[in-house]
Amino acid sequence: WAFYVTDFGRYGLPLESGKVGWVSDVNVSYSREALEKTRHLWKERFHEMLVHRFLESQGEELFLSNELIVYHSRPPISLGALLKERFDWGILFGYVRVIQLSRTQRIVFILASPLIPIVLWIRHGAIQVSKGRGLRYIAALPFVLMLTTAWTLGEVWGYITQRP
């Protein structure tokens, strides 16, 4: 459940449909026009941050909908493998996040990085409380802390190395 919270928690029901500032690459769909406009960004490899930034810069808006429900299942995975996966995905996220930033902006991100886990813990907790799952979040908190710490270490490594 901690994996669900840290990766998909904001998309679980109950969910209010409407305009949002961020959507993941999970459960996303694009119009043909949006795909054509962004082809140069995903031709080699898809990074939702780059695609979404570009679409927003063109005046497009991102939306969430509670009308489509997707069930995610994956084979059992050990905690160690999950921590490595979070670290690896964090690296990719950090790399993509700073790829278009100046050196000064990247240094600011690196210096501010100790705040990342705190922001994530509060954000994940607030989302789960709003969905009526606050006690379940608290019970999962030790694992949430481990997963978000692994993610943060990866994200910062992506900032520093600027490599996926």
Coordinates of N, CA, C and O in Angstrom, one line a residue:
W1 N 0.8 -1.2 0.0 CA 0.0 0.0 0.0 C 0.9 1.3 0.0 O 0.5 2.3 -0.6
A2 N 2.0 1.2 0.7 CA 2.9 2.3 0.7 C 3.4 2.7 -0.8 O 3.6 3.8 -1.1
F3 N 3.6 1.6 -1.6 CA 4.0 1.9 -3.0 C 2.9 2.6 -3.7 O 3.1 3.5 -4.4
Y4 N 1.6 2.1 -3.5 CA 0.5 2.8 -4.1 C 0.4 4.2 -3.7 O 0.3 5.1 -4.6
V5 N 0.6 4.5 -2.4 CA 0.5 5.9 -1.9 C 1.6 6.8 -2.6 O 1.3 7.9 -3.0
T6 N 2.8 6.3 -2.7 CA 3.9 7.1 -3.2 C 3.9 7.2 -4.7 O 4.5 8.1 -5.2
D7 N 3.2 6.3 -5.4 CA 3.2 6.4 -6.9 C 1.9 6.8 -7.5 O 1.8 7.5 -8.4
F8 N 0.8 6.3 -6.9 CA -0.5 6.5 -7.5 C -1.5 7.1 -6.6 O -2.7 7.3 -6.9
G9 N -1.1 7.4 -5.3 CA -2.1 7.9 -4.3 C -3.0 9.0 -4.7 O -4.1 9.1 -4.3
R10 N -2.5 10.0 -5.5 CA -3.3 11.1 -5.9 C -4.3 10.7 -6.9 O -5.3 11.5 -7.1
Y11 N -4.2 9.6 -7.6 CA -5.1 9.2 -8.6 C -6.2 8.2 -8.2 O -7.0 7.9 -9.0
G12 N -6.1 7.8 -6.9 CA -7.1 6.8 -6.4 C -8.4 7.5 -6.1 O -8.4 8.7 -5.7
L13 N -9.5 6.7 -6.2 CA -10.8 7.2 -5.9 C -10.9 7.4 -4.4 O -10.2 6.6 -3.6
P14 N -11.6 8.3 -3.8 CA -12.4 9.3 -4.6 C -11.4 10.4 -5.2 O -10.4 10.7 -4.6
L15 N -11.8 10.8 -6.4 CA -11.0 11.8 -7.1 C -11.9 12.8 -7.8 O -12.9 12.4 -8.4
E16 N -11.6 14.0 -7.6 CA -12.4 15.1 -8.3 C -11.9 15.4 -9.6 O -10.7 15.6 -9.8
S17 N -12.7 15.3 -10.6 CA -12.3 15.6 -12.0 C -12.1 17.1 -12.1 O -12.7 17.9 -11.5
G18 N -11.2 17.5 -13.0 CA -11.0 18.9 -13.3 C -9.5 19.2 -13.7 O -8.7 18.3 -13.8
K19 N -9.3 20.5 -13.9 CA -8.0 21.0 -14.3 C -7.0 20.8 -13.2 O -7.3 21.0 -12.0
V20 N -5.8 20.3 -13.5 CA -4.7 20.1 -12.5 C -3.4 20.7 -13.1 O -3.3 20.9 -14.3
G21 N -2.5 20.8 -12.2 CA -1.1 21.3 -12.6 C -0.2 20.2 -12.9 O 0.9 20.4 -13.4
W22 N -0.6 19.0 -12.6 CA 0.3 17.8 -12.8 C -0.5 16.6 -13.0 O -1.4 16.3 -12.3
V23 N -0.1 15.8 -14.0 CA -0.6 14.5 -14.2 C 0.6 13.6 -14.5 O 1.6 14.0 -15.1
S24 N 0.5 12.4 -14.1 CA 1.6 11.4 -14.3 C 1.5 10.8 -15.7 O 0.6 11.1 -16.5
D25 N 2.5 9.9 -16.0 CA 2.4 9.2 -17.3 C 1.6 8.0 -17.1 O 1.4 7.2 -18.1
V26 N 1.0 7.8 -16.0 CA 0.1 6.6 -15.7 C -1.3 7.1 -16.0 O -1.7 8.2 -15.5
N27 N -2.1 6.3 -16.7 CA -3.5 6.7 -17.0 C -3.6 7.9 -17.7 O -4.6 8.7 -17.5
V28 N -2.8 8.2 -18.6 CA -2.8 9.5 -19.4 C -3.3 9.2 -20.8 O -3.0 8.1 -21.4
S29 N -4.0 10.1 -21.4 CA -4.3 10.0 -22.8 C -4.1 11.4 -23.4 O -4.3 12.4 -22.7
Y30 N -3.8 11.4 -24.7 CA -3.6 12.7 -25.4 C -4.4 12.7 -26.7 O -4.7 11.6 -27.3
S31 N -4.8 13.8 -27.1 CA -5.5 14.0 -28.4 C -4.4 13.7 -29.5 O -3.2 13.9 -29.3
R32 N -4.9 13.4 -30.7 CA -4.0 13.2 -31.8 C -3.2 14.5 -32.1 O -2.0 14.5 -32.3
E33 N -3.8 15.6 -31.9 CA -3.2 16.9 -32.1 C -2.0 17.1 -31.1 O -0.9 17.5 -31.5
A34 N -2.3 16.8 -29.9 CA -1.2 16.9 -28.9 C -0.1 16.0 -29.1 O 1.1 16.4 -29.0
L35 N -0.4 14.8 -29.6 CA 0.7 13.8 -29.9 C 1.6 14.4 -31.1 O 2.8 14.3 -31.0
E36 N 0.9 14.9 -32.1 CA 1.7 15.4 -33.2 C 2.5 16.6 -32.8 O 3.7 16.8 -33.2
K37 N 2.0 17.5 -32.0 CA 2.7 18.7 -31.5 C 3.9 18.4 -30.7 O 4.9 19.1 -30.7
T38 N 3.9 17.2 -30.0 CA 5.0 16.9 -29.1 C 5.8 15.7 -29.6 O 6.7 15.3 -28.9
R39 N 5.6 15.3 -30.8 CA 6.4 14.2 -31.4 C 7.9 14.3 -31.2 O 8.6 13.4 -30.8
H40 N 8.4 15.5 -31.4 CA 9.8 15.7 -31.2 C 10.3 15.5 -29.8 O 11.5 15.2 -29.6
L41 N 9.4 15.5 -28.8 CA 9.8 15.3 -27.4 C 9.8 13.8 -27.0 O 10.5 13.4 -26.1
W42 N 9.0 13.0 -27.7 CA 8.9 11.6 -27.3 C 9.3 10.6 -28.3 O 9.2 9.4 -28.1
K43 N 9.8 11.1 -29.4 CA 10.2 10.2 -30.5 C 11.2 9.2 -30.1 O 11.1 8.0 -30.4
E44 N 12.2 9.6 -29.3 CA 13.2 8.7 -28.8 C 12.8 8.0 -27.5 O 13.0 6.8 -27.3
R45 N 12.3 8.8 -26.6 CA 11.9 8.3 -25.2 C 10.9 9.3 -24.6 O 11.1 10.5 -24.7
F46 N 9.8 8.7 -24.0 CA 8.8 9.5 -23.5 C 9.1 10.0 -22.1 O 9.4 9.2 -21.2
H47 N 9.0 11.3 -21.8 CA 9.2 11.9 -20.5 C 8.0 12.8 -20.3 O 8.0 13.9 -20.9
E48 N 7.1 12.4 -19.5 CA 5.8 13.2 -19.3 C 6.1 14.7 -18.9 O 5.4 15.6 -19.4
M49 N 7.1 14.9 -18.1 CA 7.3 16.3 -17.7 C 7.6 17.2 -18.9 O 7.1 18.3 -18.9
L50 N 8.4 16.7 -19.8 CA 8.7 17.5 -21.0 C 7.5 17.7 -21.9 O 7.3 18.8 -22.4
V51 N 6.8 16.7 -22.1 CA 5.6 16.7 -22.9 C 4.6 17.7 -22.3 O 4.0 18.6 -22.9
H52 N 4.3 17.5 -21.0 CA 3.3 18.4 -20.3 C 3.8 19.8 -20.2 O 2.9 20.7 -20.4
R53 N 5.0 20.1 -19.9 CA 5.5 21.5 -20.0 C 5.3 22.1 -21.3 O 4.9 23.3 -21.4
F54 N 5.6 21.4 -22.4 CA 5.5 21.9 -23.7 C 4.0 22.2 -24.0 O 3.6 23.3 -24.5
L55 N 3.1 21.3 -23.7 CA 1.7 21.5 -23.9 C 1.2 22.7 -23.2 O 0.4 23.5 -23.7
E56 N 1.6 22.8 -21.9 CA 1.1 24.0 -21.1 C 1.7 25.3 -21.7 O 1.0 26.3 -21.7
S57 N 2.9 25.2 -22.2 CA 3.5 26.5 -22.8 C 2.7 26.9 -24.0 O 2.8 28.0 -24.5
Q58 N 2.0 25.9 -24.6 CA 1.2 26.2 -25.8 C -0.2 26.5 -25.5 O -1.1 26.6 -26.3
G59 N -0.5 26.7 -24.1 CA -1.8 27.1 -23.7 C -2.8 25.9 -23.4 O -3.9 26.1 -23.1
E60 N -2.3 24.7 -23.5 CA -3.1 23.5 -23.2 C -3.2 23.4 -21.7 O -2.4 23.9 -21.0
E61 N -4.2 22.6 -21.3 CA -4.5 22.4 -19.9 C -4.5 20.9 -19.6 O -4.9 20.1 -20.5
L62 N -4.1 20.5 -18.4 CA -4.1 19.1 -18.0 C -5.3 18.9 -17.2 O -5.6 19.7 -16.3
F63 N -5.9 17.7 -17.3 CA -7.1 17.4 -16.6 C -7.0 16.0 -16.0 O -6.4 15.1 -16.6
L64 N -7.7 15.8 -14.9 CA -7.9 14.5 -14.3 C -9.4 14.1 -14.4 O -10.2 15.0 -14.4
S65 N -9.7 12.9 -14.6 CA -11.1 12.5 -14.7 C -11.3 11.3 -13.8 O -10.5 10.3 -13.8
N66 N -12.4 11.3 -13.1 CA -12.8 10.1 -12.3 C -13.7 9.2 -13.1 O -14.2 8.2 -12.5
E67 N -13.8 9.4 -14.4 CA -14.7 8.5 -15.2 C -14.0 7.3 -15.7 O -14.6 6.3 -16.0
L68 N -12.7 7.3 -15.8 CA -11.9 6.2 -16.2 C -11.2 5.6 -15.0 O -10.5 6.3 -14.3
I69 N -11.4 4.3 -14.8 CA -10.8 3.6 -13.7 C -9.9 2.6 -14.2 O -10.3 1.7 -15.0
V70 N -8.6 2.6 -13.8 CA -7.6 1.7 -14.2 C -7.2 0.9 -13.0 O -6.9 1.4 -12.0
Y71 N -7.1 -0.4 -13.2 CA -6.6 -1.3 -12.1 C -5.2 -1.7 -12.4 O -4.9 -2.1 -13.5
H72 N -4.3 -1.4 -11.4 CA -2.9 -1.7 -11.6 C -2.6 -2.9 -10.8 O -2.9 -3.0 -9.6
S73 N -1.9 -3.8 -11.4 CA -1.4 -5.0 -10.7 C 0.0 -5.3 -11.2 O 0.3 -5.1 -12.3
R74 N 0.8 -5.8 -10.3 CA 2.1 -6.2 -10.7 C 2.5 -7.4 -9.8 O 1.9 -7.6 -8.8
P75 N 3.4 -8.2 -10.3 CA 3.9 -9.3 -9.5 C 4.4 -8.9 -8.2 O 4.9 -7.8 -8.0
P76 N 4.4 -9.8 -7.2 CA 5.1 -9.4 -5.9 C 6.5 -9.0 -6.1 O 7.2 -9.5 -7.0
I77 N 6.9 -8.1 -5.3 CA 8.3 -7.5 -5.4 C 8.8 -7.4 -4.0 O 8.1 -7.0 -3.1
S78 N 10.1 -7.6 -3.8 CA 10.7 -7.5 -2.5 C 10.9 -6.0 -2.2 O 11.0 -5.2 -3.1
L79 N 11.0 -5.7 -0.9 CA 11.3 -4.3 -0.5 C 12.6 -3.8 -1.1 O 12.6 -2.7 -1.6
G80 N 13.6 -4.6 -1.1 CA 14.9 -4.2 -1.6 C 14.8 -3.9 -3.1 O 15.3 -2.9 -3.6
A81 N 14.1 -4.7 -3.9 CA 13.9 -4.4 -5.3 C 13.0 -3.2 -5.5 O 13.3 -2.4 -6.4
L82 N 12.0 -3.0 -4.7 CA 11.2 -1.8 -4.8 C 12.0 -0.5 -4.4 O 11.8 0.5 -5.1
L83 N 12.9 -0.6 -3.4 CA 13.7 0.5 -3.1 C 14.6 0.9 -4.2 O 14.8 2.1 -4.6
K84 N 15.2 -0.1 -4.9 CA 16.1 0.1 -6.0 C 15.3 0.7 -7.2 O 15.8 1.7 -7.8
E85 N 14.1 0.2 -7.4 CA 13.2 0.8 -8.4 C 12.9 2.2 -8.2 O 13.0 3.1 -9.1
R86 N 12.6 2.6 -6.9 CA 12.3 4.0 -6.6 C 13.5 4.8 -6.8 O 13.4 6.0 -7.3
F87 N 14.7 4.3 -6.4 CA 15.9 5.1 -6.6 C 16.2 5.3 -8.1 O 16.4 6.5 -8.5
D88 N 16.0 4.3 -8.9 CA 16.2 4.4 -10.4 C 15.2 5.4 -11.0 O 15.6 6.2 -11.8
W89 N 13.9 5.3 -10.6 CA 12.9 6.2 -11.2 C 13.2 7.6 -10.7 O 12.9 8.6 -11.4
G90 N 13.7 7.8 -9.5 CA 14.1 9.1 -8.9 C 15.2 9.7 -9.8 O 15.1 10.9 -10.1
I91 N 16.2 8.9 -10.1 CA 17.2 9.4 -11.0 C 16.7 10.0 -12.3 O 17.0 11.1 -12.7
L92 N 15.8 9.2 -12.9 CA 15.2 9.6 -14.2 C 14.4 10.9 -14.0 O 14.5 11.8 -14.8
F93 N 13.6 11.0 -13.0 CA 12.8 12.1 -12.7 C 13.7 13.4 -12.5 O 13.5 14.4 -13.0
G94 N 14.7 13.2 -11.7 CA 15.7 14.3 -11.4 C 16.3 14.8 -12.6 O 16.5 16.0 -12.9
Y95 N 16.8 13.9 -13.5 CA 17.5 14.2 -14.7 C 16.5 15.0 -15.6 O 16.9 16.1 -16.1
V96 N 15.3 14.5 -15.8 CA 14.4 15.2 -16.7 C 13.9 16.5 -16.1 O 13.8 17.5 -16.9
R97 N 13.8 16.6 -14.8 CA 13.4 17.8 -14.2 C 14.4 19.0 -14.4 O 14.0 20.1 -14.6
V98 N 15.7 18.7 -14.4 CA 16.7 19.7 -14.6 C 17.3 19.8 -16.0 O 18.1 20.7 -16.2
I99 N 16.9 19.0 -16.9 CA 17.5 18.9 -18.2 C 17.5 20.3 -18.9 O 18.4 20.6 -19.7
Q100 N 16.4 21.0 -18.7 CA 16.2 22.3 -19.4 C 16.5 23.5 -18.5 O 16.2 24.6 -18.9
L101 N 17.1 23.3 -17.3 CA 17.4 24.4 -16.4 C 18.8 24.9 -16.6 O 19.7 24.1 -17.0
S102 N 19.1 26.1 -16.1 CA 20.4 26.6 -16.1 C 21.2 26.0 -15.0 O 20.6 25.3 -14.1
R103 N 22.5 26.2 -15.0 CA 23.4 25.6 -14.0 C 23.0 26.2 -12.6 O 22.9 25.4 -11.6
T104 N 22.7 27.5 -12.5 CA 22.3 28.1 -11.3 C 21.0 27.5 -10.8 O 20.9 27.2 -9.6
Q105 N 20.0 27.3 -11.6 CA 18.7 26.7 -11.2 C 18.9 25.3 -10.7 O 18.3 24.9 -9.7
R106 N 19.8 24.6 -11.4 CA 20.1 23.2 -11.0 C 20.7 23.2 -9.6 O 20.4 22.3 -8.8
I107 N 21.6 24.1 -9.3 CA 22.3 24.2 -8.0 C 21.3 24.5 -6.9 O 21.3 23.9 -5.8
V108 N 20.3 25.4 -7.2 CA 19.2 25.7 -6.3 C 18.4 24.4 -6.0 O 18.1 24.2 -4.8
F109 N 18.1 23.6 -7.0 CA 17.4 22.4 -6.8 C 18.2 21.5 -5.9 O 17.6 20.8 -5.0
I110 N 19.5 21.3 -6.1 CA 20.4 20.5 -5.3 C 20.4 21.0 -3.9 O 20.2 20.2 -2.9
L111 N 20.5 22.3 -3.7 CA 20.6 22.8 -2.3 C 19.3 22.7 -1.6 O 19.2 22.5 -0.3
A112 N 18.2 22.7 -2.3 CA 16.9 22.6 -1.7 C 16.4 21.1 -1.5 O 15.4 20.9 -0.9
S113 N 17.2 20.2 -2.0 CA 16.8 18.8 -2.0 C 16.5 18.2 -0.6 O 15.7 17.3 -0.5
P114 N 17.1 18.7 0.5 CA 16.7 18.1 1.8 C 15.3 18.3 2.1 O 14.7 17.6 3.0
L115 N 14.6 19.2 1.4 CA 13.2 19.5 1.7 C 12.3 18.5 1.0 O 11.1 18.3 1.3
I116 N 12.8 17.8 0.0 CA 12.0 16.9 -0.9 C 11.3 15.9 -0.1 O 10.0 15.7 -0.2
P117 N 11.9 15.1 0.8 CA 11.2 14.0 1.5 C 10.1 14.6 2.4 O 9.0 14.1 2.5
I118 N 10.4 15.7 3.0 CA 9.4 16.4 3.9 C 8.1 16.8 3.1 O 7.0 16.5 3.5
V119 N 8.4 17.4 2.0 CA 7.3 17.8 1.1 C 6.5 16.6 0.7 O 5.3 16.6 0.7
L120 N 7.2 15.5 0.3 CA 6.5 14.3 -0.2 C 5.7 13.7 1.0 O 4.5 13.3 0.8
W121 N 6.3 13.6 2.2 CA 5.5 13.0 3.3 C 4.2 13.8 3.6 O 3.2 13.2 3.8
I122 N 4.4 15.1 3.6 CA 3.2 15.9 3.9 C 2.2 15.8 2.7 O 1.0 15.7 3.0
R123 N 2.7 15.9 1.5 CA 1.8 15.8 0.4 C 1.0 14.5 0.3 O -0.2 14.4 0.2
H124 N 1.8 13.4 0.5 CA 1.1 12.1 0.4 C 0.1 11.9 1.6 O -1.0 11.4 1.4
G125 N 0.5 12.4 2.8 CA -0.4 12.3 3.9 C -1.6 13.1 3.7 O -2.7 12.7 4.0
A126 N -1.5 14.3 3.2 CA -2.6 15.2 3.0 C -3.6 14.6 2.0 O -4.8 14.6 2.2
I127 N -3.1 14.0 1.0 CA -3.9 13.4 -0.1 C -4.7 12.2 0.6 O -5.9 12.1 0.4
Q128 N -4.0 11.4 1.3 CA -4.7 10.2 1.9 C -5.7 10.6 3.0 O -6.8 10.0 3.1
V129 N -5.4 11.7 3.8 CA -6.3 12.2 4.7 C -7.6 12.7 4.0 O -8.7 12.4 4.4
S130 N -7.4 13.4 2.9 CA -8.5 13.9 2.2 C -9.4 12.8 1.6 O -10.6 13.0 1.3
K131 N -8.8 11.7 1.4 CA -9.6 10.5 0.8 C -10.1 9.6 1.9 O -10.6 8.5 1.7
G132 N -9.9 10.1 3.2 CA -10.4 9.3 4.3 C -9.6 8.1 4.7 O -10.0 7.2 5.4
R133 N -8.3 8.1 4.4 CA -7.4 7.0 4.7 C -6.2 7.5 5.5 O -5.1 6.9 5.4
G134 N -6.4 8.5 6.4 CA -5.3 9.0 7.2 C -4.7 8.0 8.1 O -3.4 7.9 8.2
L135 N -5.5 7.1 8.8 CA -4.9 6.1 9.7 C -4.1 5.1 8.9 O -3.1 4.6 9.4
R136 N -4.6 4.7 7.7 CA -3.9 3.7 6.9 C -2.6 4.3 6.5 O -1.6 3.6 6.4
Y137 N -2.6 5.6 6.2 CA -1.3 6.3 5.8 C -0.3 6.2 7.0 O 0.9 5.9 6.8
I138 N -0.8 6.5 8.2 CA 0.1 6.5 9.3 C 0.7 5.1 9.5 O 1.8 4.9 9.8
A139 N -0.2 4.1 9.4 CA 0.3 2.7 9.5 C 1.4 2.3 8.5 O 2.3 1.6 8.8
A140 N 1.2 2.9 7.3 CA 2.2 2.6 6.2 C 3.4 3.5 6.2 O 4.4 3.4 5.5
L141 N 3.4 4.5 7.1 CA 4.4 5.6 7.1 C 5.9 5.0 7.2 O 6.7 5.6 6.4
P142 N 6.2 4.0 7.9 CA 7.6 3.5 7.9 C 8.0 3.1 6.5 O 9.2 3.5 6.1
F143 N 7.2 2.5 5.7 CA 7.5 2.1 4.4 C 7.5 3.3 3.4 O 8.3 3.4 2.5
V144 N 6.5 4.2 3.6 CA 6.5 5.5 2.9 C 7.8 6.2 3.0 O 8.4 6.7 2.1
L145 N 8.3 6.3 4.3 CA 9.5 7.0 4.5 C 10.7 6.3 3.8 O 11.5 7.0 3.2
M146 N 10.7 5.0 3.8 CA 11.8 4.3 3.0 C 11.7 4.6 1.5 O 12.7 4.9 0.9
L147 N 10.5 4.4 1.0 CA 10.3 4.6 -0.5 C 10.6 6.0 -0.9 O 11.3 6.3 -2.0
T148 N 10.2 7.0 -0.2 CA 10.4 8.4 -0.6 C 11.9 8.8 -0.4 O 12.4 9.6 -1.1
T149 N 12.5 8.2 0.6 CA 13.9 8.5 0.8 C 14.7 7.9 -0.4 O 15.6 8.6 -0.9
A150 N 14.4 6.7 -0.8 CA 15.1 6.1 -1.9 C 14.9 7.0 -3.2 O 15.8 7.3 -4.0
W151 N 13.6 7.4 -3.4 CA 13.3 8.3 -4.5 C 14.1 9.6 -4.4 O 14.7 10.0 -5.4
T152 N 14.1 10.2 -3.3 CA 14.8 11.5 -3.1 C 16.3 11.3 -3.4 O 16.9 12.2 -4.1
L153 N 16.9 10.3 -2.9 CA 18.3 10.1 -3.2 C 18.6 9.9 -4.7 O 19.5 10.5 -5.3
G154 N 17.7 9.2 -5.4 CA 17.8 9.1 -6.8 C 17.6 10.4 -7.5 O 18.3 10.8 -8.5
E155 N 16.5 11.1 -7.1 CA 16.2 12.4 -7.7 C 17.4 13.4 -7.6 O 17.8 14.0 -8.6
V156 N 18.0 13.4 -6.5 CA 19.2 14.3 -6.3 C 20.3 13.9 -7.1 O 21.1 14.7 -7.7
W157 N 20.5 12.6 -7.2 CA 21.6 12.0 -8.1 C 21.4 12.4 -9.5 O 22.3 12.8 -10.2
G158 N 20.1 12.4 -9.9 CA 19.8 12.9 -11.3 C 20.1 14.3 -11.5 O 20.6 14.8 -12.5
Y159 N 19.8 15.1 -10.4 CA 20.2 16.6 -10.5 C 21.7 16.8 -10.7 O 22.1 17.6 -11.5
I160 N 22.4 16.0 -9.9 CA 23.9 16.2 -9.8 C 24.5 15.7 -11.1 O 25.3 16.4 -11.7
T161 N 24.2 14.5 -11.5 CA 24.9 13.9 -12.7 C 24.3 14.3 -14.0 O 25.0 14.2 -15.0
Q162 N 23.1 14.8 -14.0 CA 22.4 15.1 -15.3 C 22.4 14.0 -16.3 O 22.5 14.2 -17.5
R163 N 22.3 12.8 -15.8 CA 22.2 11.6 -16.6 C 21.1 10.7 -16.1 O 20.9 10.6 -14.9
P164 N 20.4 10.1 -17.0 CA 19.3 9.2 -16.6 C 19.9 7.8 -16.1 O 21.0 7.5 -16.3

